[in-house]
XYZ file of N, CA and C in Angstrom:
429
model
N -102.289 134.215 204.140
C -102.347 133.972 205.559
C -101.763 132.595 205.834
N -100.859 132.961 206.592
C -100.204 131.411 206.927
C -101.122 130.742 208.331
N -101.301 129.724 208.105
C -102.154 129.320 209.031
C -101.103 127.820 210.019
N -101.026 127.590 210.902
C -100.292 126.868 211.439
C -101.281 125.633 212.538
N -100.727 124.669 212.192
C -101.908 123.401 212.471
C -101.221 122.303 213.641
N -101.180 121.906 214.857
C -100.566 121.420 215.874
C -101.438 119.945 215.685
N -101.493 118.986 215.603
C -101.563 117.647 215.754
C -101.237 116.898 217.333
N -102.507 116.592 217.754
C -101.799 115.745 219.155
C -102.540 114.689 218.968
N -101.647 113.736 219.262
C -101.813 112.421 219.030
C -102.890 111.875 221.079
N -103.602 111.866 220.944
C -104.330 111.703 222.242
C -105.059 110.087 222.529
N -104.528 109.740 221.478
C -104.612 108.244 221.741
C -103.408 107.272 223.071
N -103.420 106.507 224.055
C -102.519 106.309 225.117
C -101.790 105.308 224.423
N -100.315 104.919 224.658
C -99.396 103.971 224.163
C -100.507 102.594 224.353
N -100.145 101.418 223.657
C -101.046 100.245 223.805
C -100.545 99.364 224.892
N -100.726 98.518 225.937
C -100.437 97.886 227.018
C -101.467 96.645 226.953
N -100.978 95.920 227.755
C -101.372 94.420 227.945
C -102.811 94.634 228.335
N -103.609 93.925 227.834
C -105.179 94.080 228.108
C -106.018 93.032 228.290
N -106.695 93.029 228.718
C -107.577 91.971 229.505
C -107.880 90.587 228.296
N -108.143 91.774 227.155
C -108.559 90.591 225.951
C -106.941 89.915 225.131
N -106.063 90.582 225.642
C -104.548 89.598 224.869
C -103.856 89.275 226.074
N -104.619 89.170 227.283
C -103.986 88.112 228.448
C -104.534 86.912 228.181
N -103.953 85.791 228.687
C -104.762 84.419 228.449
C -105.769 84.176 229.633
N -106.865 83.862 229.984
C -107.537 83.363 230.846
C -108.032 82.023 230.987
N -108.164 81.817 232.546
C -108.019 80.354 232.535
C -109.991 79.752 232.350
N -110.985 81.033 231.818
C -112.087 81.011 231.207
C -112.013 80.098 229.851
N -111.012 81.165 229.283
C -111.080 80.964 227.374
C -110.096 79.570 227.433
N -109.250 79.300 228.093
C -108.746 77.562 227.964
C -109.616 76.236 228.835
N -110.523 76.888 229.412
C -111.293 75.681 230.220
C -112.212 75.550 229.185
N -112.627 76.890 228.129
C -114.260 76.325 227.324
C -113.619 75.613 226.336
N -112.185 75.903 225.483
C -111.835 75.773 224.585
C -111.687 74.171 224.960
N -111.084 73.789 226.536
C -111.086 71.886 226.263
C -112.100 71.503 226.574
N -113.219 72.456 227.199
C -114.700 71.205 227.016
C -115.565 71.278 226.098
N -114.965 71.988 225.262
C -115.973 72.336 224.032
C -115.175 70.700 222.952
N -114.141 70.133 223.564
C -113.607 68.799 222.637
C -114.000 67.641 223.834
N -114.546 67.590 225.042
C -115.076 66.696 225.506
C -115.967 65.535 224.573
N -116.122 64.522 224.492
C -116.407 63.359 223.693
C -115.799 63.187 222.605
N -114.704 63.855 222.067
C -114.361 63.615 220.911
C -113.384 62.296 220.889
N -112.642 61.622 219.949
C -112.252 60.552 220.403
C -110.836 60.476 220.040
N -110.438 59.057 220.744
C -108.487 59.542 221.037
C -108.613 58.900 219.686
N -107.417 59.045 219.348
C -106.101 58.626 218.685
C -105.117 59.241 218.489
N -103.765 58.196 218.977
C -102.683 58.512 219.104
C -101.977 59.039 217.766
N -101.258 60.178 218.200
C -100.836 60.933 217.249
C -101.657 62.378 216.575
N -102.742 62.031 217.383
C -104.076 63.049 216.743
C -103.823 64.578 217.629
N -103.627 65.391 217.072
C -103.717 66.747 217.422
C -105.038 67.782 217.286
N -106.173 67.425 216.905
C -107.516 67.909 216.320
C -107.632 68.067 215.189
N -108.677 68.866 215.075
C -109.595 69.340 215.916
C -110.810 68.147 216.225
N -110.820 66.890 215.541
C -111.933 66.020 215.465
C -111.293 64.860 216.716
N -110.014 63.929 216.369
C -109.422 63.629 217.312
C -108.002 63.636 218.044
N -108.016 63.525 219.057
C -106.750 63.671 219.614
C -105.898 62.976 220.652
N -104.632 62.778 220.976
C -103.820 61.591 221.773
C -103.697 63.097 223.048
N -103.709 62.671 224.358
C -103.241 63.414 225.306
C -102.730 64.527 225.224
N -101.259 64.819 225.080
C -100.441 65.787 224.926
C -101.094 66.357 223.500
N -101.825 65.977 222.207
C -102.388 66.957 221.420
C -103.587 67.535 222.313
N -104.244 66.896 222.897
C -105.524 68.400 223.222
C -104.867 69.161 223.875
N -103.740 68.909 225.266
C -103.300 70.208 225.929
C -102.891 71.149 224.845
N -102.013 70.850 223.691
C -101.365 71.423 222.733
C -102.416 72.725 221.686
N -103.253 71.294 221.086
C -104.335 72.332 220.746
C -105.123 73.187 222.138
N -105.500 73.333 223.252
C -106.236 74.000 224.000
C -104.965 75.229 224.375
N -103.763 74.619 224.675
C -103.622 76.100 225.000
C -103.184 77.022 223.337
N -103.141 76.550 222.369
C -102.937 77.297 220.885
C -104.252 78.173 220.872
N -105.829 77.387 220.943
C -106.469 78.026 221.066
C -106.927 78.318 221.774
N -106.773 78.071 223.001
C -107.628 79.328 224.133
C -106.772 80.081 224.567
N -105.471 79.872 224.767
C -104.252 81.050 225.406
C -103.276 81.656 224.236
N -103.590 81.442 222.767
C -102.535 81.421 221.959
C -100.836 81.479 222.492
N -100.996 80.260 222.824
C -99.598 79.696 223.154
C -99.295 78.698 222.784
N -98.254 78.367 221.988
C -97.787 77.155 221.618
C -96.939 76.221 222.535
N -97.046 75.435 223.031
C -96.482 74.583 224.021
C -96.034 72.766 223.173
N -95.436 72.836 223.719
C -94.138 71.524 223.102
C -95.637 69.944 222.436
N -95.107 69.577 221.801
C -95.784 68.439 221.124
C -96.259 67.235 222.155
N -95.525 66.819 222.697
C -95.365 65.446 223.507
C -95.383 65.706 224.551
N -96.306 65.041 225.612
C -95.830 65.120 227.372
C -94.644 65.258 227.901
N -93.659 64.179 227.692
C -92.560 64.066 228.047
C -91.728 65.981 228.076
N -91.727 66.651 226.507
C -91.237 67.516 226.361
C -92.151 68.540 227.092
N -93.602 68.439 227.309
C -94.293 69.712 228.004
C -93.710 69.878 229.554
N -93.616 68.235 229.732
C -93.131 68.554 230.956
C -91.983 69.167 231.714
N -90.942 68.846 230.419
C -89.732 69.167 230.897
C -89.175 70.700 230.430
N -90.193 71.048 229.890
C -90.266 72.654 229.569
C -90.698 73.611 230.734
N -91.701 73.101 231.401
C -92.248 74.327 232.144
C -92.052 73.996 233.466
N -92.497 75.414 234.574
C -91.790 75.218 235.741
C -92.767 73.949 236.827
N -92.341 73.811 237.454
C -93.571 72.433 238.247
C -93.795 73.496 239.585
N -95.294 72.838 239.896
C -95.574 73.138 240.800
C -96.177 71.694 241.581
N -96.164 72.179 242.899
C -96.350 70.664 244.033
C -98.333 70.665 243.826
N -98.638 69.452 244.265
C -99.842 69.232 244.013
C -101.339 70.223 244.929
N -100.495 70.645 245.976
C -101.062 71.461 247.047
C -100.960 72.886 246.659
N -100.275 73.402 245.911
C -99.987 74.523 244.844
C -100.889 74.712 243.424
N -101.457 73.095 243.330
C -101.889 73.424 241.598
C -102.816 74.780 241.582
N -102.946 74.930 240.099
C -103.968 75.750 239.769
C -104.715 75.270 238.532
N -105.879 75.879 238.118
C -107.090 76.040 237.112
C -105.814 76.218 236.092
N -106.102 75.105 234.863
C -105.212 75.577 233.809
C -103.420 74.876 234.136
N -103.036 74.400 235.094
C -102.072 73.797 234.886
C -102.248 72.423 234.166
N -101.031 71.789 233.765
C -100.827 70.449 233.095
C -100.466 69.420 234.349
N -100.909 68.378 234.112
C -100.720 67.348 235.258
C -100.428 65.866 234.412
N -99.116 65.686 234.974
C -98.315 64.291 234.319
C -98.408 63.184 235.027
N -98.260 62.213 234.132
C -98.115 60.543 234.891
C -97.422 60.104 233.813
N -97.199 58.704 234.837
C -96.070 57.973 233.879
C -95.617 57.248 234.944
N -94.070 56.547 234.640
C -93.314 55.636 236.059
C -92.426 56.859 236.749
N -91.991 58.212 236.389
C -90.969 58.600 236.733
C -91.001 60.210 236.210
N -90.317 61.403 236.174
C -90.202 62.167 235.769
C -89.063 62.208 234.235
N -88.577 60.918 234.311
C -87.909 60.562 233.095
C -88.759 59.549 232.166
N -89.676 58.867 232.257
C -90.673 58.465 231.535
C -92.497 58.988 231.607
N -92.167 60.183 231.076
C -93.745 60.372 231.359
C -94.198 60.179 229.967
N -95.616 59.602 230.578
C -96.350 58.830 229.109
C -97.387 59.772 229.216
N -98.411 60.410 229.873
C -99.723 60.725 230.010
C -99.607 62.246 230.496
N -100.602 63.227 230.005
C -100.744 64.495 230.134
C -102.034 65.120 230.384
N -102.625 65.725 231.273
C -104.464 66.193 231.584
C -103.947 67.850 231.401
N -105.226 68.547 231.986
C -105.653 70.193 231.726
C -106.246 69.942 233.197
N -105.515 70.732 234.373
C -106.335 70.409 235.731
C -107.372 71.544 235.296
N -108.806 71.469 235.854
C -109.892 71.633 236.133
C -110.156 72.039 237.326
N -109.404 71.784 238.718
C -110.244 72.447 239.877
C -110.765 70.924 240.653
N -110.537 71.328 241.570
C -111.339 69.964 242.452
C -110.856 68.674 242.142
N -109.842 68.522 242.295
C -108.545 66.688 241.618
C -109.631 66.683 240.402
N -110.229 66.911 239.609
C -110.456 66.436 238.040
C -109.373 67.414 236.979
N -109.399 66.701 236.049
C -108.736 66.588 234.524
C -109.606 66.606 233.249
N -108.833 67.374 232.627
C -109.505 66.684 231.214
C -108.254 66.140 230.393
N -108.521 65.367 229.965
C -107.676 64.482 229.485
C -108.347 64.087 227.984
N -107.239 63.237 227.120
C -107.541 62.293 226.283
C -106.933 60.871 226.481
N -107.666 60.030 226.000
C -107.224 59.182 226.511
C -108.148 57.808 225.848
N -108.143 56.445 225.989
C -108.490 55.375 225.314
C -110.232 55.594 225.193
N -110.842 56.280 226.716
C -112.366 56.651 226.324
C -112.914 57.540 225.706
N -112.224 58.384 224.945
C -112.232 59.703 224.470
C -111.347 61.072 225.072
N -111.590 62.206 225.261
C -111.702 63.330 225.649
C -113.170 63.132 227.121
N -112.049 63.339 228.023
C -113.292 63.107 229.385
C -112.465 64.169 230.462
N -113.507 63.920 231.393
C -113.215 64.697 232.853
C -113.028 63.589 233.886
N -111.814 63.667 234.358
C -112.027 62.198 235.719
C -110.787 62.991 236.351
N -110.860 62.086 237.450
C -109.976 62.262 238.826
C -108.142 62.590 238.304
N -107.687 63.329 238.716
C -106.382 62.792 238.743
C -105.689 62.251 239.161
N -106.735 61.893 240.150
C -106.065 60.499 241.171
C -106.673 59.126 240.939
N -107.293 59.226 240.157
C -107.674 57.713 238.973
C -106.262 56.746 239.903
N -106.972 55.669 239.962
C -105.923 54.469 240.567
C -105.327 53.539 238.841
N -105.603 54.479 237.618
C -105.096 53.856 236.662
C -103.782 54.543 236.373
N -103.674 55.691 236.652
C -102.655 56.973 236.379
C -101.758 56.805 237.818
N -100.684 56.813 237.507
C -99.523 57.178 238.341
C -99.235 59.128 238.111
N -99.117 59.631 239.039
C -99.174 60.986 239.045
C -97.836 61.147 239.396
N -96.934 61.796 238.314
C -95.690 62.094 238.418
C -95.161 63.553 238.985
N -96.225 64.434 238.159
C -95.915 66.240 239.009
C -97.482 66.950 238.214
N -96.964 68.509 238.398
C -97.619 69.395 237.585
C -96.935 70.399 237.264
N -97.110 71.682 235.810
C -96.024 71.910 235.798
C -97.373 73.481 235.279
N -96.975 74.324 235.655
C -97.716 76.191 234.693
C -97.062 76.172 233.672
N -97.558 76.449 232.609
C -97.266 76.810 231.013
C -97.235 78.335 231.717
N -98.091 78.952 231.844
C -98.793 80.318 232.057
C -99.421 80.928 233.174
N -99.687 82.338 233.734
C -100.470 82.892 234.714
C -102.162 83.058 233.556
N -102.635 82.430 234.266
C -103.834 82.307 233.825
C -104.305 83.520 235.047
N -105.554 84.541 234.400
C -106.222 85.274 234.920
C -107.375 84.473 235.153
């Protein structure tokens, strides 16, 4: 008896899903979970870190995205948005100019930052009267 056997594959093609989108949840815990930790320049983590390393490490691990080493280059990588535009999860630069930017935060919502910086890993204004605010720029659509 020949017997004949049909196979259907009833599983749906795989598509973008809630858990391999980045959210701007999993990159806000991932930089306050390094709040107090302490700067030094050149430091990328996980213990300490210079500015442009925590954005670097936070969006590796909370958005798995790799984004450029240095402020200067994050900035000039991604698209800018005006300050009345920001969002949860954008990068926010200072410096003298858009050709010298020295300093890099993780906006937060409500003009605060997290930043690194000479007091550690903190939350403050981005309108700090110590910071010259040059732009802001989306790496990503954060959900």
């Amino acid at each position: 008896m020949l017997g004949i056997v049909f196979a259907f594959n009833l599983i749906q093609p795989k598509t973008a899903s809630a858990a391999t989108t980045p959210t701007y949840s999993k990159v806000y815990s991932t930089a306050k979970a390094q709040l107090g930790k302490r700067y030094s320049w050149g430091a990328v983590g996980p213990y300490t870190f210079d500015c442009s390393g925590l954005t670097s490490y936070v969006y590796k691990h909370g958005a798995s995205k790799s984004i450029p080493r240095t402020a200067q280059a994050q900035y000039n990588k991604y698209k800018k948005v005006s300050y009345k535009n920001i969002k949860k999860g954008d990068l926010v630069f200072f410096g003298w100019s858009k050709h010298s930017i020295s300093h890099v935060g993780l906006y937060v919502g409500k003009g605060k930052m997290i930043d690194a910086q000479n007091r550690g890993v903190i939350t403050e204004s981005v309108k700090a009267p110590w910071w010259h605010y040059v732009g802001s720029a989306r790496v990503t659509a954060l959900d």
